[in-house]
XYZ file of C-alpha atoms in Angstrom:
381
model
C -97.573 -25.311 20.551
C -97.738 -23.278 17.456
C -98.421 -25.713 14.823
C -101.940 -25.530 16.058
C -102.386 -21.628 15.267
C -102.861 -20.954 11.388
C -100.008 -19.710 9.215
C -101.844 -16.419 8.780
C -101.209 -15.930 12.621
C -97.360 -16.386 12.046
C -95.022 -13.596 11.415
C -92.994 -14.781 8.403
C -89.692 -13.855 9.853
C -89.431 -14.997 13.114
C -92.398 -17.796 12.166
C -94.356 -17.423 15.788
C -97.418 -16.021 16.542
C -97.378 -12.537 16.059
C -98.294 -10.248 19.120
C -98.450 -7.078 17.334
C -99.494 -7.465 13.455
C -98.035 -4.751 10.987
C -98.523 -4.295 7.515
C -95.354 -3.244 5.529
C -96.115 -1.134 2.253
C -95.469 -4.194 0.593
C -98.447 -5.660 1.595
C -97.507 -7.823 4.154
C -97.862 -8.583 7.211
C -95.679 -9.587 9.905
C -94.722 -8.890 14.068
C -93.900 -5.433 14.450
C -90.856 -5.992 17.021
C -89.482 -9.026 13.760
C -89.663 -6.190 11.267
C -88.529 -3.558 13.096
C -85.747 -5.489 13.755
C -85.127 -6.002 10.068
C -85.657 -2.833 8.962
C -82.994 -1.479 12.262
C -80.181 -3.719 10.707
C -80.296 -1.084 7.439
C -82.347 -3.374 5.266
C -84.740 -1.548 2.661
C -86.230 -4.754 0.842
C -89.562 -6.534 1.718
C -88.379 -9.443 2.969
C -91.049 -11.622 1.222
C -90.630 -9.818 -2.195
C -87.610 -8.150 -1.978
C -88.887 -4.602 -3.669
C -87.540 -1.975 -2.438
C -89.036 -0.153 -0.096
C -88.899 4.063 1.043
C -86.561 5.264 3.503
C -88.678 5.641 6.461
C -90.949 2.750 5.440
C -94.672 2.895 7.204
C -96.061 0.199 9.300
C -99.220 0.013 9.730
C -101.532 -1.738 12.302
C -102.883 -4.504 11.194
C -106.027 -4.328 13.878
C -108.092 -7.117 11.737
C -105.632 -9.598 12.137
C -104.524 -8.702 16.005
C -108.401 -8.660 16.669
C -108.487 -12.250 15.304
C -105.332 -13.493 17.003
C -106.457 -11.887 20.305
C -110.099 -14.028 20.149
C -108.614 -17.177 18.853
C -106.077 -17.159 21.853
C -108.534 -17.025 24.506
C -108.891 -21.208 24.124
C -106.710 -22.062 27.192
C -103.037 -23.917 26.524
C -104.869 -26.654 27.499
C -107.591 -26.707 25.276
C -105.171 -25.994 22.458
C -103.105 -28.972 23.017
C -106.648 -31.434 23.438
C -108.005 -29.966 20.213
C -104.000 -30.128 18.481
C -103.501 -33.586 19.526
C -107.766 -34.495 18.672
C -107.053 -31.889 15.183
C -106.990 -34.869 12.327
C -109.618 -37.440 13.804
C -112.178 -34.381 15.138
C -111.436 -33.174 10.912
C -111.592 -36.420 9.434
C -115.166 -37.386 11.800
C -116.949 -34.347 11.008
C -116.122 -33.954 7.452
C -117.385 -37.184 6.887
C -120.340 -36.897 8.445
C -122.383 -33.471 9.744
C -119.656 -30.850 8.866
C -119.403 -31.202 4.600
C -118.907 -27.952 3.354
C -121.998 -28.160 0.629
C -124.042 -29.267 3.143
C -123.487 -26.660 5.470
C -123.639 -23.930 2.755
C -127.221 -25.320 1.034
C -128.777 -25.658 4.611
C -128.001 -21.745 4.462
C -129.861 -21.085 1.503
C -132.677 -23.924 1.656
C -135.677 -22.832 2.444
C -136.552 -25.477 4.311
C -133.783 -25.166 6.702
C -134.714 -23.897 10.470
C -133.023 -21.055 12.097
C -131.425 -23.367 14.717
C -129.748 -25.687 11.294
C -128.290 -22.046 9.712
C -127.029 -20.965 12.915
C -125.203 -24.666 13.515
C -123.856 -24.154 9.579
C -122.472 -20.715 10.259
C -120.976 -22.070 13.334
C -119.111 -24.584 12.075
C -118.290 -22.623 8.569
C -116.774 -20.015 10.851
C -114.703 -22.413 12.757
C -113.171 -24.270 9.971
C -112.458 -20.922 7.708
C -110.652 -19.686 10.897
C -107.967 -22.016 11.091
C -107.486 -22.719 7.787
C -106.692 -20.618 4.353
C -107.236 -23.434 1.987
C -110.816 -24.242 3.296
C -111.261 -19.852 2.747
C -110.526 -20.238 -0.577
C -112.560 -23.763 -0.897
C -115.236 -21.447 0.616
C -114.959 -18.658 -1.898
C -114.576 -20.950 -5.059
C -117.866 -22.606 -3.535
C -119.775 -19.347 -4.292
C -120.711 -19.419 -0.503
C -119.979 -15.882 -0.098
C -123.840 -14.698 -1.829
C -125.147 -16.988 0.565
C -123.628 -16.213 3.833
C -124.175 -12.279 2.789
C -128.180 -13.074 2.570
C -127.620 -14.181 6.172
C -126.219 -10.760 7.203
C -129.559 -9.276 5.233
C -131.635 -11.179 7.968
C -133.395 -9.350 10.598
C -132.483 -12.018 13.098
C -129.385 -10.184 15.262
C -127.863 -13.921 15.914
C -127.931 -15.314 12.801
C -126.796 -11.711 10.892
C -123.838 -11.703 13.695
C -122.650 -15.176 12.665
C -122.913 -14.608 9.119
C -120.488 -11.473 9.756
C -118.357 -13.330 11.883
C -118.094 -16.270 8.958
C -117.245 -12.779 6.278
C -114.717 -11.705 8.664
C -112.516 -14.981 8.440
C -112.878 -15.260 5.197
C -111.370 -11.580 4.877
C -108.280 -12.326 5.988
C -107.034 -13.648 2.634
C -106.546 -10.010 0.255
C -108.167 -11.447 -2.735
C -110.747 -12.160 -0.804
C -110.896 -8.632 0.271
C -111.240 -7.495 -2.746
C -114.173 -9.935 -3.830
C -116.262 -9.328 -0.918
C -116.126 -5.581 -2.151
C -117.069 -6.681 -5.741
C -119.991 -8.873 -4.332
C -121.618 -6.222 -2.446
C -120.505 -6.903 0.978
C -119.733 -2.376 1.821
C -123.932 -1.767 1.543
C -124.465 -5.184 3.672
C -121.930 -3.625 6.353
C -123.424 -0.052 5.959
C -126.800 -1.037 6.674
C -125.839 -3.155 9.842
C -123.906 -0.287 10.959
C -126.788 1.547 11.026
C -129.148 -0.496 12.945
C -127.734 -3.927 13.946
C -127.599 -5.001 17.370
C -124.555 -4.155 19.255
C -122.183 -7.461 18.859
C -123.020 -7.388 15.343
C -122.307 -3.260 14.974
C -118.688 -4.165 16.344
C -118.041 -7.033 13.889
C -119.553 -4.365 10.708
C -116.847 -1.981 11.728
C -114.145 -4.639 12.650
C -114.946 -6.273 9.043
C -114.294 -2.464 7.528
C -111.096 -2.302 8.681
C -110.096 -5.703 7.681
C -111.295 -5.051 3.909
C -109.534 -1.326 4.350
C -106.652 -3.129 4.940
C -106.400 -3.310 1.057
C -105.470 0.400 -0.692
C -108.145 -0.247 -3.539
C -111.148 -0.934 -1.110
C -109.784 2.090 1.227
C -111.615 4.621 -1.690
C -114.233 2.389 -2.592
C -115.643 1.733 1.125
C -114.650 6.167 1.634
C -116.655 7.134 -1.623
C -119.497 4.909 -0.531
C -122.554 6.426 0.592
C -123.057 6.651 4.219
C -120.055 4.426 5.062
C -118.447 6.618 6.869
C -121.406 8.876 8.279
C -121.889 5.361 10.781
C -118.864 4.739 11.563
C -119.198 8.313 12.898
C -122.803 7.435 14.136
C -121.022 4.720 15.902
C -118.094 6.048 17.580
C -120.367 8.748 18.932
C -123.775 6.324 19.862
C -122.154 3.055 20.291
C -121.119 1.458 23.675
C -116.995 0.921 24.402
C -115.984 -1.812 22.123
C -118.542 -0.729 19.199
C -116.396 2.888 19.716
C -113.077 0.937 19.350
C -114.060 -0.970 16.377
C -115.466 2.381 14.472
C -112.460 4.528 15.452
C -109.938 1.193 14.139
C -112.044 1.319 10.981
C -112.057 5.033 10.869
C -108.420 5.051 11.122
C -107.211 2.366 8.407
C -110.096 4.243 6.068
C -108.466 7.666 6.701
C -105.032 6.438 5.862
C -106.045 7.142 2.364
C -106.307 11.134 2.173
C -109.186 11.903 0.716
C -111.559 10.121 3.284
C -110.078 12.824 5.730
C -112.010 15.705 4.474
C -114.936 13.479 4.265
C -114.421 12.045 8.046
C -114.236 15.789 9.074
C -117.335 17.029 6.815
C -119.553 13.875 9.134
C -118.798 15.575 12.134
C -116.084 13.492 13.178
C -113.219 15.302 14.656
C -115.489 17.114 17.971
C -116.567 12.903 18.486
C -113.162 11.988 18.332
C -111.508 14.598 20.703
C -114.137 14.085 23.452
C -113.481 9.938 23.328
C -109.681 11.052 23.627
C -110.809 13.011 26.833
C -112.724 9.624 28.338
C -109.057 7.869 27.718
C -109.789 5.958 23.723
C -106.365 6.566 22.476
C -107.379 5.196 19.349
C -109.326 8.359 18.900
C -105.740 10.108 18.771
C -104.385 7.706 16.271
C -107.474 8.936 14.309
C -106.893 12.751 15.138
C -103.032 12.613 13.640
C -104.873 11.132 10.433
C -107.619 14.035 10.485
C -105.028 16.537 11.499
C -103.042 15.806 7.909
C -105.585 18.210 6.298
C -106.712 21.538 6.317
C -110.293 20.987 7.630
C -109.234 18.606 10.237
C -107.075 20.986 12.128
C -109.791 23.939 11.227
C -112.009 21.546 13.448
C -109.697 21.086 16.145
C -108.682 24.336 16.480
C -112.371 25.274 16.670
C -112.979 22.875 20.081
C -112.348 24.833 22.976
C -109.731 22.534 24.753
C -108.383 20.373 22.001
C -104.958 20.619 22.676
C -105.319 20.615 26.275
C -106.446 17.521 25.848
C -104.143 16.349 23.335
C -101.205 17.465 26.375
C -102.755 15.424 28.819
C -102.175 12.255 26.602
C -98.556 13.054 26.344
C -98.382 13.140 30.223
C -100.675 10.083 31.068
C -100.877 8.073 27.719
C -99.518 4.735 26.385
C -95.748 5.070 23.926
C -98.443 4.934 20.856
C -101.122 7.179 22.818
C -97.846 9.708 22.848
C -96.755 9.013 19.485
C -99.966 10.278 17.989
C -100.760 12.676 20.126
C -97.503 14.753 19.037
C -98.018 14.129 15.681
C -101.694 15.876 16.039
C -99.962 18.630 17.784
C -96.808 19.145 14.636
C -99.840 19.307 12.482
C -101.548 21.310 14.159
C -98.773 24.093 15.585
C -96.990 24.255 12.570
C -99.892 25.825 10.967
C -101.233 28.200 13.884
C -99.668 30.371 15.664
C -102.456 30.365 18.628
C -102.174 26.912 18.293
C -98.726 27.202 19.510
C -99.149 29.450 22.389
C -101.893 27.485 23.628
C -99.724 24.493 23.363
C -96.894 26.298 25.625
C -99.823 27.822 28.153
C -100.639 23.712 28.271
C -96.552 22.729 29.218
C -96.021 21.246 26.284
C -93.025 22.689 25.517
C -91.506 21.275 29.331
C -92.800 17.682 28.380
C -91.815 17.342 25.198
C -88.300 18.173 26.090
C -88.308 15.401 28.697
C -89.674 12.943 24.946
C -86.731 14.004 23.449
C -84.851 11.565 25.463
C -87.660 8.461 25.286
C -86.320 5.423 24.027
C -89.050 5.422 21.116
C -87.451 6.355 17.621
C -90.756 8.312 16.269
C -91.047 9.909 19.713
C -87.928 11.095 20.102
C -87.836 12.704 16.473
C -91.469 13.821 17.096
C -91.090 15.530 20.404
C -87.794 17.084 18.667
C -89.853 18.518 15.914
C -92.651 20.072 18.361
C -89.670 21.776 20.375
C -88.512 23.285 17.379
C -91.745 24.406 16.262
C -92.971 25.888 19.984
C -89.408 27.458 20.947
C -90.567 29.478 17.137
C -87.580 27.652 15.306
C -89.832 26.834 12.389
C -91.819 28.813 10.181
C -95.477 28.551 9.667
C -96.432 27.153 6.377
């Protein structure tokens, strides 16, 4: 059944389709349960390049590509298998006759073409650039990219969703990443951010995160103006899944530390606490970013109920929900005293001595840190 997925889908180590997407500091990206286990056995080598890597290497989520992987495996096993065992003849067929690349990319910038034609190009651009990294880069070498980017200029909200959809496979390759950045794509997203429809709001942010995903782009897309202003505008405005996309952006941005203090400065921390509240634990993964500087946990520490909320995840919320919720509250008792007694007013202490004992490594050593710091076995910095 897996031949049918793309290679980009497949962690390289165990070679099936990953369930949980992480990007080692190398740069790449495979399962998170494969690498862990790699990384468990005492190995500290990429095990695609074999550079060394830190200690405690960092894995990071790679939401783009888990986003992807999630929406192409909603085709039933049984429409997988017609269209696997179908795969060369439906190619061969359409390639020779309606689905030609050139074709398909000059009905997008003839002006003769109808909307209907550019919508059926996008379509079936988007479908073949999904499954396949060769026809991405055929794509890009095509100089397709300008064209499909005048699409997401268009005030029509189905054919500017499309032409996003189209950018967003085409992302998934990191030179790509970087091009899309070079040929303006950050103002195209900005300004759909700001006033797309809905659908096409949640793509912008989704296609943020996958272009974040590269360290050069995180300070180009954080120094851009505005960029992150609506993903703030959007986590606060937008309905549930346009939230979830701006907060996974917001969170792969804000790995890089100086997008922090600019994060905090939009009015982002207040946003992020009350979607926390309504049960987002995304938001928390994005408050243990924000919490990392000074004028994140000034902000927090400023919201009347912060870390009452912040106890509540530990008590209710997902292993990951936890995770980040006690790494908010390190940052933020280690430099406050109130901090701290509100923290033990809250239980924290109680709970977190129960964590001590989870089966989750960063858990564990995270609970046992907040003990330390609440029972006043650490000094403030």
């Amino acid at each position: 059944m897996a031949t049918q997925f793309p290679d980009d889908f497949k962690c390289p180590i165990s070679l099936e389709i990953m369930s949980d997407p992480v990007i080692l500091s190398s740069g790449h990206t495979f399962d998170r349960a494969s690498i862990q286990r790699w990384l468990d056995a005492g190995h500290r080598t990429c095990p695609i390049t074999k550079l060394p890597l830190p200690d405690h290497p960092s894995l990071i989520p790679n939401h783009a590509l888990r986003s992807l992987i999630s929406s192409y495996t909603l085709l039933s096993p049984a429409k997988l298998q017609h269209q696997h065992q179908h795969h060369h003849q439906y190619h061969h067929h359409h390639q020779q006759r309606h689905y030609q690349p050139p074709t398909l990319i000059s009905s997008l910038t003839s002006r003769a073409s109808t909307l209907e034609s550019k919508l059926d190009s996008l379509d079936q651009l988007a479908r073949l650039s999904k499954r396949d990294s060769a026809f991405r880069a055929k794509l890009t070498e095509s100089g397709a990219v300008s064209a499909v980017l005048k699409c997401v200029d268009s005030d029509e909200p189905r054919l500017q969703e499309k032409a996003l959809t189209l950018l967003l496979n085409v992302s998934l390759d990191d030179d790509n990443k970087v091009g899309l950045v070079a040929e303006g794509a950050i103002a195209r997203i900005v300004t759909v951010l700001q006033g797309g429809s809905p659908n096409s709001r949640a793509v912008a942010a989704t296609m943020l995160t996958s272009l974040a995903v590269v360290e050069v782009n995180k300070a180009t897309i954080g120094a851009y103006p505005y960029a992150i202003r609506a993903l703030v505008s959007l986590l606060r405005d937008g309905k549930s899944r346009e939230k979830k996309e701006a907060a996974t952006a917001l969170y792969t941005i804000c790995l890089f530390p100086d997008n922090r203090r600019r994060a905090v400065e939009c009015g982002a921390v207040s946003i992020l606490i009350r979607i926390a509240e309504s049960g987002l634990e995304r938001a928390v993964e994005v408050l243990g970013l924000l919490a990392k500087c000074r004028e994140g946990r000034e902000e927090m520490e400023r919201f009347n109920g912060c870390v009452g909320i912040l106890v509540r995840v530990l008590e209710n919320g997902s292993s990951r929900g936890v995770q980040y919720a006690l790494l908010t509250l390190n940052s933020l008792c280690s430099f406050s005293e109130p901090m701290c007694v509100e923290a033990r007013n809250e239980g924290a202490l109680a709970i977190c001595v129960g964590l001590v004992e989870d089966d989750n490594e960063r858990i564990r050593k995270n609970a046992s840190n907040l003990v330390q710091v609440l029972s006043g076995n650490h000094s403030m910095r």
